[in-house]
PDB file of C-alpha atoms in Angstrom:
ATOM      1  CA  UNK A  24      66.144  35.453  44.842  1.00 36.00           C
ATOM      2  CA  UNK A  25      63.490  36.439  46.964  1.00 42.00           C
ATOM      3  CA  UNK A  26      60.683  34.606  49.174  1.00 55.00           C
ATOM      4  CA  UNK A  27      57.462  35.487  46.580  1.00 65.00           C
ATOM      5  CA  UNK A  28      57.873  35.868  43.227  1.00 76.00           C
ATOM      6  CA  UNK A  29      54.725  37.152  41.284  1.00 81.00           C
ATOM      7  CA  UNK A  30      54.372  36.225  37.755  1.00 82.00           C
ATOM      8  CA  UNK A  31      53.359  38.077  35.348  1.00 89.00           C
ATOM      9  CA  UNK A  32      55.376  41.133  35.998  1.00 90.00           C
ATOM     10  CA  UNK A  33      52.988  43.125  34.263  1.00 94.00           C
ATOM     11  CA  UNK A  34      49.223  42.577  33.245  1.00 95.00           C
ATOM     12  CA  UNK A  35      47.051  44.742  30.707  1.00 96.00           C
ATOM     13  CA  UNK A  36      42.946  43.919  30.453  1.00 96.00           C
ATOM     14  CA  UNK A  37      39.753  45.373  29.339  1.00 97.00           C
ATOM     15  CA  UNK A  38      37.464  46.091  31.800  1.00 97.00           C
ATOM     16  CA  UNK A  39      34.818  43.331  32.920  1.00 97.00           C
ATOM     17  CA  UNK A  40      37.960  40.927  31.949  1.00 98.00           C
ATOM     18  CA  UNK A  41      39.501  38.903  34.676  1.00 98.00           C
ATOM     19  CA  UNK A  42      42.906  39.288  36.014  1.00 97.00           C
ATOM     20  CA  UNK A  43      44.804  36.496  37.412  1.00 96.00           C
ATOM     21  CA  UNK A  44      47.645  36.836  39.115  1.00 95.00           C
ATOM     22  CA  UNK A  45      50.717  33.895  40.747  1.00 95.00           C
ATOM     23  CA  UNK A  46      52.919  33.741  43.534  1.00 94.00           C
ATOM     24  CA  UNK A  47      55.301  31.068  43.908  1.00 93.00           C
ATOM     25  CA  UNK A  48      57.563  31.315  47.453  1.00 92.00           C
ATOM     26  CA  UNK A  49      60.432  28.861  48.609  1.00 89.00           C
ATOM     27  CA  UNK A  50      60.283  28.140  51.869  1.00 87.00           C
ATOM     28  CA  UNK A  51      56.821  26.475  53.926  1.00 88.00           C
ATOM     29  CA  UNK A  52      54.689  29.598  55.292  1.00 88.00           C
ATOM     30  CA  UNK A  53      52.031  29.687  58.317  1.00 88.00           C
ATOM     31  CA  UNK A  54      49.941  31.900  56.104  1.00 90.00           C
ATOM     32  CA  UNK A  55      49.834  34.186  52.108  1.00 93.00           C
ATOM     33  CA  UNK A  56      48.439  37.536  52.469  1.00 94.00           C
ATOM     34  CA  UNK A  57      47.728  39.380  49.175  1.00 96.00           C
ATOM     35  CA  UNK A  58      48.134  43.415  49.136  1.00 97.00           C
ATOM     36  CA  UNK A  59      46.980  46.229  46.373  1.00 98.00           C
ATOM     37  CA  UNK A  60      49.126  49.101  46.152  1.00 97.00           C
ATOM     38  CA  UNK A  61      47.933  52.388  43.956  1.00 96.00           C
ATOM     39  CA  UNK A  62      50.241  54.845  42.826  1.00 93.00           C
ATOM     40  CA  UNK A  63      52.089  56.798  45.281  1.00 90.00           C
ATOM     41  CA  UNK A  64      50.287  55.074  48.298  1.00 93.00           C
ATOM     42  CA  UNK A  65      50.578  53.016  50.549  1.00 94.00           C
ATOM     43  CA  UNK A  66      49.943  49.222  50.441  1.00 96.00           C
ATOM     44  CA  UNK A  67      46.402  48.030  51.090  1.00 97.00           C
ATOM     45  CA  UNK A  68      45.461  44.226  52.708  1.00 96.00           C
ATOM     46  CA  UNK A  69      43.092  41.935  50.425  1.00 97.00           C
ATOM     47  CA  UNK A  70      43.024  38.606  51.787  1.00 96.00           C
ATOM     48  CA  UNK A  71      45.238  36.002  54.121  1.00 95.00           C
ATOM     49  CA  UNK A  72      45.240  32.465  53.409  1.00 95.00           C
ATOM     50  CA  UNK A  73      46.164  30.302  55.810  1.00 93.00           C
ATOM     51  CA  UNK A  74      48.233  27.238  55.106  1.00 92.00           C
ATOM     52  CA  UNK A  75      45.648  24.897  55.929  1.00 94.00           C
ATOM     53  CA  UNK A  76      43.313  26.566  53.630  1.00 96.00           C
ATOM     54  CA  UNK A  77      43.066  25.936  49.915  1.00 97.00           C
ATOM     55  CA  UNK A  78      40.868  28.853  48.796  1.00 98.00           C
ATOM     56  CA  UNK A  79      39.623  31.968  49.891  1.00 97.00           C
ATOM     57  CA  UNK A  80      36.819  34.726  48.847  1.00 97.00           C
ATOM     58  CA  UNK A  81      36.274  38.293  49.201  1.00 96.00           C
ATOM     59  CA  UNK A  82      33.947  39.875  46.621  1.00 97.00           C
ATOM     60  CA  UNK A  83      35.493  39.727  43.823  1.00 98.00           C
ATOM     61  CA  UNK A  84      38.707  38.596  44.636  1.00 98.00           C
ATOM     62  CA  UNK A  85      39.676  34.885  45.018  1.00 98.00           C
ATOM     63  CA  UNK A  86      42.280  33.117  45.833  1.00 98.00           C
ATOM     64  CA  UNK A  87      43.385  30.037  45.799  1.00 98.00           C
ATOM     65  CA  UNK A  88      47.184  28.321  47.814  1.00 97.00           C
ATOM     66  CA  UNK A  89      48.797  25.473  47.186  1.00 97.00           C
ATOM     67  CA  UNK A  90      51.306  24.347  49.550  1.00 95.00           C
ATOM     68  CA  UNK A  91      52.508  21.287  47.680  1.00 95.00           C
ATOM     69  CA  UNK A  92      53.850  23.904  44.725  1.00 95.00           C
ATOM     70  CA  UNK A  93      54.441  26.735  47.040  1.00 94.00           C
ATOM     71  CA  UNK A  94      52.040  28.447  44.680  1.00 95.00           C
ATOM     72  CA  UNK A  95      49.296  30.820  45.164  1.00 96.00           C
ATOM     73  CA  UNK A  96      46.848  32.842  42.820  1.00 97.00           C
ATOM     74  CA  UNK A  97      45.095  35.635  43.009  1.00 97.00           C
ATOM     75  CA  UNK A  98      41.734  36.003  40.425  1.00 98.00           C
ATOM     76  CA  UNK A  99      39.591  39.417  40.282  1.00 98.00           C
ATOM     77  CA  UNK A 100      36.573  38.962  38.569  1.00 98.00           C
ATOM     78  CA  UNK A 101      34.640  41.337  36.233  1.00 98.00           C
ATOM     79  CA  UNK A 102      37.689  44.031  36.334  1.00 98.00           C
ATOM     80  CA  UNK A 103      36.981  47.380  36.956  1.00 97.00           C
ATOM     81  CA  UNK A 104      39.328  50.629  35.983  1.00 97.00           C
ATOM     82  CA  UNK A 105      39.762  51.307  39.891  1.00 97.00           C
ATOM     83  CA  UNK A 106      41.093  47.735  40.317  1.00 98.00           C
ATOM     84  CA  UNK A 107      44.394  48.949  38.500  1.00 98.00           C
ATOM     85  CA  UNK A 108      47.006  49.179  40.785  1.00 97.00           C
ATOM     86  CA  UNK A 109      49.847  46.783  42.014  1.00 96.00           C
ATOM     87  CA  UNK A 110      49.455  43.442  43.498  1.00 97.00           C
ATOM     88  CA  UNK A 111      51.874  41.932  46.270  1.00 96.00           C
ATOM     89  CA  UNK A 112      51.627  38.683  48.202  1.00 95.00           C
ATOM     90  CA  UNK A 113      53.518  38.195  50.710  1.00 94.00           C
ATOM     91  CA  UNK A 114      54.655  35.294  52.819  1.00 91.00           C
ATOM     92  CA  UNK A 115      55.141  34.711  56.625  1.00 84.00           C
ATOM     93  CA  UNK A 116      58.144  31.872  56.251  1.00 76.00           C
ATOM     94  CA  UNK A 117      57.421  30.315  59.526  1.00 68.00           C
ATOM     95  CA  UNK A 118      60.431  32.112  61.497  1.00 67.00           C
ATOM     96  CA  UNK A 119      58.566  33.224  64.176  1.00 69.00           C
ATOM     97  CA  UNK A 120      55.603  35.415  63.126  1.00 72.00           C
ATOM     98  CA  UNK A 121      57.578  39.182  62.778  1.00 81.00           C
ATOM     99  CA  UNK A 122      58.679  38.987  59.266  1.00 85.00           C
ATOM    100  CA  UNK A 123      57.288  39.337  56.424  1.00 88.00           C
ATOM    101  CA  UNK A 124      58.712  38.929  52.673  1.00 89.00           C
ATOM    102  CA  UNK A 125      56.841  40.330  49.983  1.00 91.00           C
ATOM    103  CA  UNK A 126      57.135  39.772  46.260  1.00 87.00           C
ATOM    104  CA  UNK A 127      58.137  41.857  43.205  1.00 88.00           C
ATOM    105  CA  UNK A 128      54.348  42.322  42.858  1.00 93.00           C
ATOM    106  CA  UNK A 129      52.432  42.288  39.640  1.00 95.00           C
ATOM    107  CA  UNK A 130      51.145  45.130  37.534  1.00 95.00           C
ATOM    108  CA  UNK A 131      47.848  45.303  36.879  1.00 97.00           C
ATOM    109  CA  UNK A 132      46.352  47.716  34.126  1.00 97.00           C
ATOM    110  CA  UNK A 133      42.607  47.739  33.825  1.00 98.00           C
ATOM    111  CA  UNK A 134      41.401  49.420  30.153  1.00 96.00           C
ATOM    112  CA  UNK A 135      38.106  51.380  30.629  1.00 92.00           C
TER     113      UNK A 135
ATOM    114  CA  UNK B  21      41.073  59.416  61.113  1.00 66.00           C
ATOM    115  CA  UNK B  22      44.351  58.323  59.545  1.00 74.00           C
ATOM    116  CA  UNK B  23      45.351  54.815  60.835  1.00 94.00           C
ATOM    117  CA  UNK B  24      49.038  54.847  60.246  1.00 97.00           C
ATOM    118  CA  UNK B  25      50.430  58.306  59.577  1.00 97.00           C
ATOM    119  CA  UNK B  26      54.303  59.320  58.534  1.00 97.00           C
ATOM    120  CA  UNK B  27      55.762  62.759  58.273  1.00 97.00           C
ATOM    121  CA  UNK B  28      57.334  63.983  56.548  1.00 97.00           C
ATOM    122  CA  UNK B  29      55.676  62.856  53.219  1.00 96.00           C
ATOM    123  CA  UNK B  30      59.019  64.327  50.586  1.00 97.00           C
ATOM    124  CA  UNK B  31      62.403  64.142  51.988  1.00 97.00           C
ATOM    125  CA  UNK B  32      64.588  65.763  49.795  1.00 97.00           C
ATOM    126  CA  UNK B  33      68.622  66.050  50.885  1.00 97.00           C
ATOM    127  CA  UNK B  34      72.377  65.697  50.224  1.00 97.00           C
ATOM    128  CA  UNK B  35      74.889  63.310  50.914  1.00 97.00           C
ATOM    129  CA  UNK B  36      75.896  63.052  54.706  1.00 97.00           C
ATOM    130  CA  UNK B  37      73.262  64.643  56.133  1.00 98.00           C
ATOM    131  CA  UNK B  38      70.863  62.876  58.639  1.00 98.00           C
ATOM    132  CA  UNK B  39      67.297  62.613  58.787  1.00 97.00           C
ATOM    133  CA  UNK B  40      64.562  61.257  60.558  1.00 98.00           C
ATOM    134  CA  UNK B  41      60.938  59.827  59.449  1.00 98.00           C
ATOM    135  CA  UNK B  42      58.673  59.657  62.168  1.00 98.00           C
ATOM    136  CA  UNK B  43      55.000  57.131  62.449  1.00 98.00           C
ATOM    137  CA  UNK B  44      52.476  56.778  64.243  1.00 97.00           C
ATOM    138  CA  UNK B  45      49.648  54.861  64.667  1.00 97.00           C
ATOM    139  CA  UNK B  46      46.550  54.947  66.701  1.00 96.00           C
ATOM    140  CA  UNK B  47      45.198  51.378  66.304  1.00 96.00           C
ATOM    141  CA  UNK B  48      46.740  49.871  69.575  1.00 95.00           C
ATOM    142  CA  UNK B  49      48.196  47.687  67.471  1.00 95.00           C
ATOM    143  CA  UNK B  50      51.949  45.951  69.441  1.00 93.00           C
ATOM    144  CA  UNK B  51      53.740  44.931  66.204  1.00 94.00           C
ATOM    145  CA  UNK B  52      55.334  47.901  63.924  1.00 95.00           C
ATOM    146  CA  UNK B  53      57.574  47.563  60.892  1.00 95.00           C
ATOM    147  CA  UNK B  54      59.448  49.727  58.228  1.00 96.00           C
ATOM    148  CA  UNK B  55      60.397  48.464  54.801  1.00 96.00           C
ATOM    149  CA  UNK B  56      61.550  50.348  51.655  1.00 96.00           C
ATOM    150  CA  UNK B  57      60.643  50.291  48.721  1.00 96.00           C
ATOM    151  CA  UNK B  58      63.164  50.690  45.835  1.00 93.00           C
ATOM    152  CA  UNK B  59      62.639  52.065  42.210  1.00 90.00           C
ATOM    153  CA  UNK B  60      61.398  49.111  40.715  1.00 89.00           C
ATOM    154  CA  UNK B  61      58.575  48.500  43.438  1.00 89.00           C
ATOM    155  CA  UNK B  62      60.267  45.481  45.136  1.00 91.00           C
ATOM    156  CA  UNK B  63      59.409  45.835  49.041  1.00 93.00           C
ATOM    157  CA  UNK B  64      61.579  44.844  51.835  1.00 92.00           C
ATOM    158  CA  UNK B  65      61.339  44.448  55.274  1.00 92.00           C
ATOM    159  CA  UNK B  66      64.139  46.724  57.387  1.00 94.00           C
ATOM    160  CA  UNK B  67      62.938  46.411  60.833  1.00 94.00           C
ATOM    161  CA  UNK B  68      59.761  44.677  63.568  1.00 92.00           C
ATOM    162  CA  UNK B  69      59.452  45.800  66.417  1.00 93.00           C
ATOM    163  CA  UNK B  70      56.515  43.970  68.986  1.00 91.00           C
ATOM    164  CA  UNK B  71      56.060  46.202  72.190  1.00 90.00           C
ATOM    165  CA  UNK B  72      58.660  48.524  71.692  1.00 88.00           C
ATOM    166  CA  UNK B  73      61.043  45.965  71.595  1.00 91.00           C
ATOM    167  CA  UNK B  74      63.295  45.369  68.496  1.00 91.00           C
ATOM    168  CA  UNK B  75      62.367  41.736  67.085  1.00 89.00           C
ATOM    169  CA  UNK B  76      63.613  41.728  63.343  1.00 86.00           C
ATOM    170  CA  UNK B  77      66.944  43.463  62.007  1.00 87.00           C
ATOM    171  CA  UNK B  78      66.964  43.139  58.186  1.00 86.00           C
ATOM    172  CA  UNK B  79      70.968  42.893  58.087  1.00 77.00           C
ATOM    173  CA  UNK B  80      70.506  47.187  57.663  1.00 84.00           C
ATOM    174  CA  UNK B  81      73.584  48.782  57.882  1.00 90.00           C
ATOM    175  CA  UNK B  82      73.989  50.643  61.143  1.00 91.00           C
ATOM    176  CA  UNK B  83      73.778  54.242  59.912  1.00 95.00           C
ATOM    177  CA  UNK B  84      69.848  53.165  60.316  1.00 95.00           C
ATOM    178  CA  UNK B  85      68.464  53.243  64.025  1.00 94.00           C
ATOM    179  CA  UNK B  86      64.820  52.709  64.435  1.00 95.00           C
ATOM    180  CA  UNK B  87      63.810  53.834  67.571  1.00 94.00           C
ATOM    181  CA  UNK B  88      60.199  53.139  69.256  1.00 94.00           C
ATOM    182  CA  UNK B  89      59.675  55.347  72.502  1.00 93.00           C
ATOM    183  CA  UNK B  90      56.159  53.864  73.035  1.00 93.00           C
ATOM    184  CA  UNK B  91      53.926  51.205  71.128  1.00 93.00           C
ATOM    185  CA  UNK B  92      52.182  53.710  68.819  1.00 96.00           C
ATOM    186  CA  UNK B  93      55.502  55.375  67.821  1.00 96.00           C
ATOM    187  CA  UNK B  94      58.189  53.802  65.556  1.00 97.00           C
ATOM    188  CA  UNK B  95      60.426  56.186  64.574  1.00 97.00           C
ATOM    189  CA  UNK B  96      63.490  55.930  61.621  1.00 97.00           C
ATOM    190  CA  UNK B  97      66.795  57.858  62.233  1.00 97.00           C
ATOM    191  CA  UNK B  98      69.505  57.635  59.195  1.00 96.00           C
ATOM    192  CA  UNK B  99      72.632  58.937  59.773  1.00 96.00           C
ATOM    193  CA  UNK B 100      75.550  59.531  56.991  1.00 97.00           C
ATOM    194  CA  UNK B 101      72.733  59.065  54.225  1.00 97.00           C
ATOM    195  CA  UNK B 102      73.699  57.542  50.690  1.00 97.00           C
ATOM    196  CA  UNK B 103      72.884  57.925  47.451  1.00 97.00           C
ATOM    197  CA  UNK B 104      71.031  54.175  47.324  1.00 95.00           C
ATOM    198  CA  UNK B 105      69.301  54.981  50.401  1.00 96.00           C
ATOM    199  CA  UNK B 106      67.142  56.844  47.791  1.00 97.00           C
ATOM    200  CA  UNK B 107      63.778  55.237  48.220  1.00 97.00           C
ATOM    201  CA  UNK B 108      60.237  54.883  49.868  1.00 97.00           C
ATOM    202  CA  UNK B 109      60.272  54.238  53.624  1.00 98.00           C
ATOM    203  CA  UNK B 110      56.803  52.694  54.723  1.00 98.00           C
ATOM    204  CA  UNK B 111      55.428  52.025  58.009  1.00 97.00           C
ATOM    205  CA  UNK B 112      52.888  49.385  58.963  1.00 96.00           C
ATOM    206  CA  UNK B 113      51.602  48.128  61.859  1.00 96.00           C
ATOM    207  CA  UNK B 114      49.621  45.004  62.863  1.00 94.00           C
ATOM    208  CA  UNK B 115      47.738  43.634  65.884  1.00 91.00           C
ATOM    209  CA  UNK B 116      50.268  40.791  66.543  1.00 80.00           C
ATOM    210  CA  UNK B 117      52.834  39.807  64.160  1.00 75.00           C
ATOM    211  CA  UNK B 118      52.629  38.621  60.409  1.00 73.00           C
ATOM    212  CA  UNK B 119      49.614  36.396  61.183  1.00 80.00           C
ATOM    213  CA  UNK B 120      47.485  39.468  60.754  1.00 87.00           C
ATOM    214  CA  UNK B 121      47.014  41.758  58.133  1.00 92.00           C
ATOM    215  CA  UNK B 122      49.292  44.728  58.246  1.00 94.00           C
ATOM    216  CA  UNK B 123      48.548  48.671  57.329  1.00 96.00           C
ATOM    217  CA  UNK B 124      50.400  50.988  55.709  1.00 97.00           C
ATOM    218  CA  UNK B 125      51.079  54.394  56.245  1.00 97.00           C
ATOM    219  CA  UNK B 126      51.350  56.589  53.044  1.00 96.00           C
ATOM    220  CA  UNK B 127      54.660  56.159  52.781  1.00 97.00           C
ATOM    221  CA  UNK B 128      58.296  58.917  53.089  1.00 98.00           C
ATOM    222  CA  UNK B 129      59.324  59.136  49.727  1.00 97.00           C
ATOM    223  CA  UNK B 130      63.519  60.134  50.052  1.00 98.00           C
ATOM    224  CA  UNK B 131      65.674  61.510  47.921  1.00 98.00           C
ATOM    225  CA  UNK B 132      69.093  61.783  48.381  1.00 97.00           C
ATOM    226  CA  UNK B 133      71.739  64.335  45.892  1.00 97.00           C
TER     227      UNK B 133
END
């Protein structure tokens, strides 16, 4: 199986709602990025966590890693229709800095 | 102007043939990667490359050749193509391996009959 999983697979919310999303991974990582993807595009970078941080804010977007579960979380905060889209982390597994594993991703859908 | 750009955007063609997807990208970035994406959205890394040189090799099969003639270029050659190499190719690019964010180009979406 692979490096990040995301859990849930799929996510459906009202607008205004929050939306939290997990990533567990296998192997110890130098650092957690979390990506958006829209249909039919190309990803988009959110945030990177490094393993020596615990939590992390952008707007509304927070996350939070925990190293001793190999877990992290993403949280978007008073949802908005434009925030639905797909949501990746991916993991640097500490193998020398030039690859990167992402996860099955999660599937947000934000109800106007 | 478009960071990371790939052409073409459709690839549509049979079994056998070969094709090419070429990127660019005009951040002056030195680390460059393809991955594709299959059907159910699960990404995978195929290929780094850090100042033209070729860094990671995904165990792809052969028949794929990435080649990078300069550090703004990475381009994708697949020979002999497959039904399962059906798919969305992406580019990214980053300032210095997987310690910075990456960027996506818009992605080569192929199709192969």
């Amino acid at each position: 199986s692979q490096q990040g999983e995301e859990d849930p697979q799929a996510l459906s919310i009202q607008e205004g709602e929050n939306a939290t999303m997990n990533c567990s991974y296998k192997t110890s990582i130098n650092n957690l990025q979390w990506y958006r993807q829209n249909s039919g595009r190309g990803l988009v970078h959110l945030i990177l966590i490094r393993s020596n941080e615990r939590e992390k804010h952008s707007g509304r977007l927070r996350v939070t890693l925990d190293t001793s579960k190999k877990s992290s979380s993403l949280l978007i905060t008073a949802s908005r229709a434009a925030d639905t889209a797909s949501y990746f982390c991916a993991t640097d597994p500490n193998t020398g800095g030039f690859k990167t594993i992402f996860g099955a991703g999660t599937r947000l859908f934000v109800k106007a | 102007d478009t960071a990371v750009s790939q052409t073409p955007k459709y690839l549509v063609t049979q079994m056998g043939n070969d094709k090419s997807i070429k990127c660019e990208q005009n951040l002056g970035h030195d680390t460059m990667y393809w991955y594709k994406q299959d059907s159910k959205k699960f990404l995978k890394i195929m290929f780094s490359y850090n100042n033209k040189e070729l860094i990671i090799n995904e165990t792809v099969p052969n028949r794929f050749s990435p080649k990078s003639p300069d550090k703004a270029h990475l381009n994708l050659h697949i020979n002999s193509l497959e039904l399962g190499d059906s798919a969305v190719y992406f580019c990214a690019s980053s300032q210095g391996g997987n310690s910075y964010e990456q960027y996506f180009g818009p992605g080569t979406r192929l199709t192969v009959t």
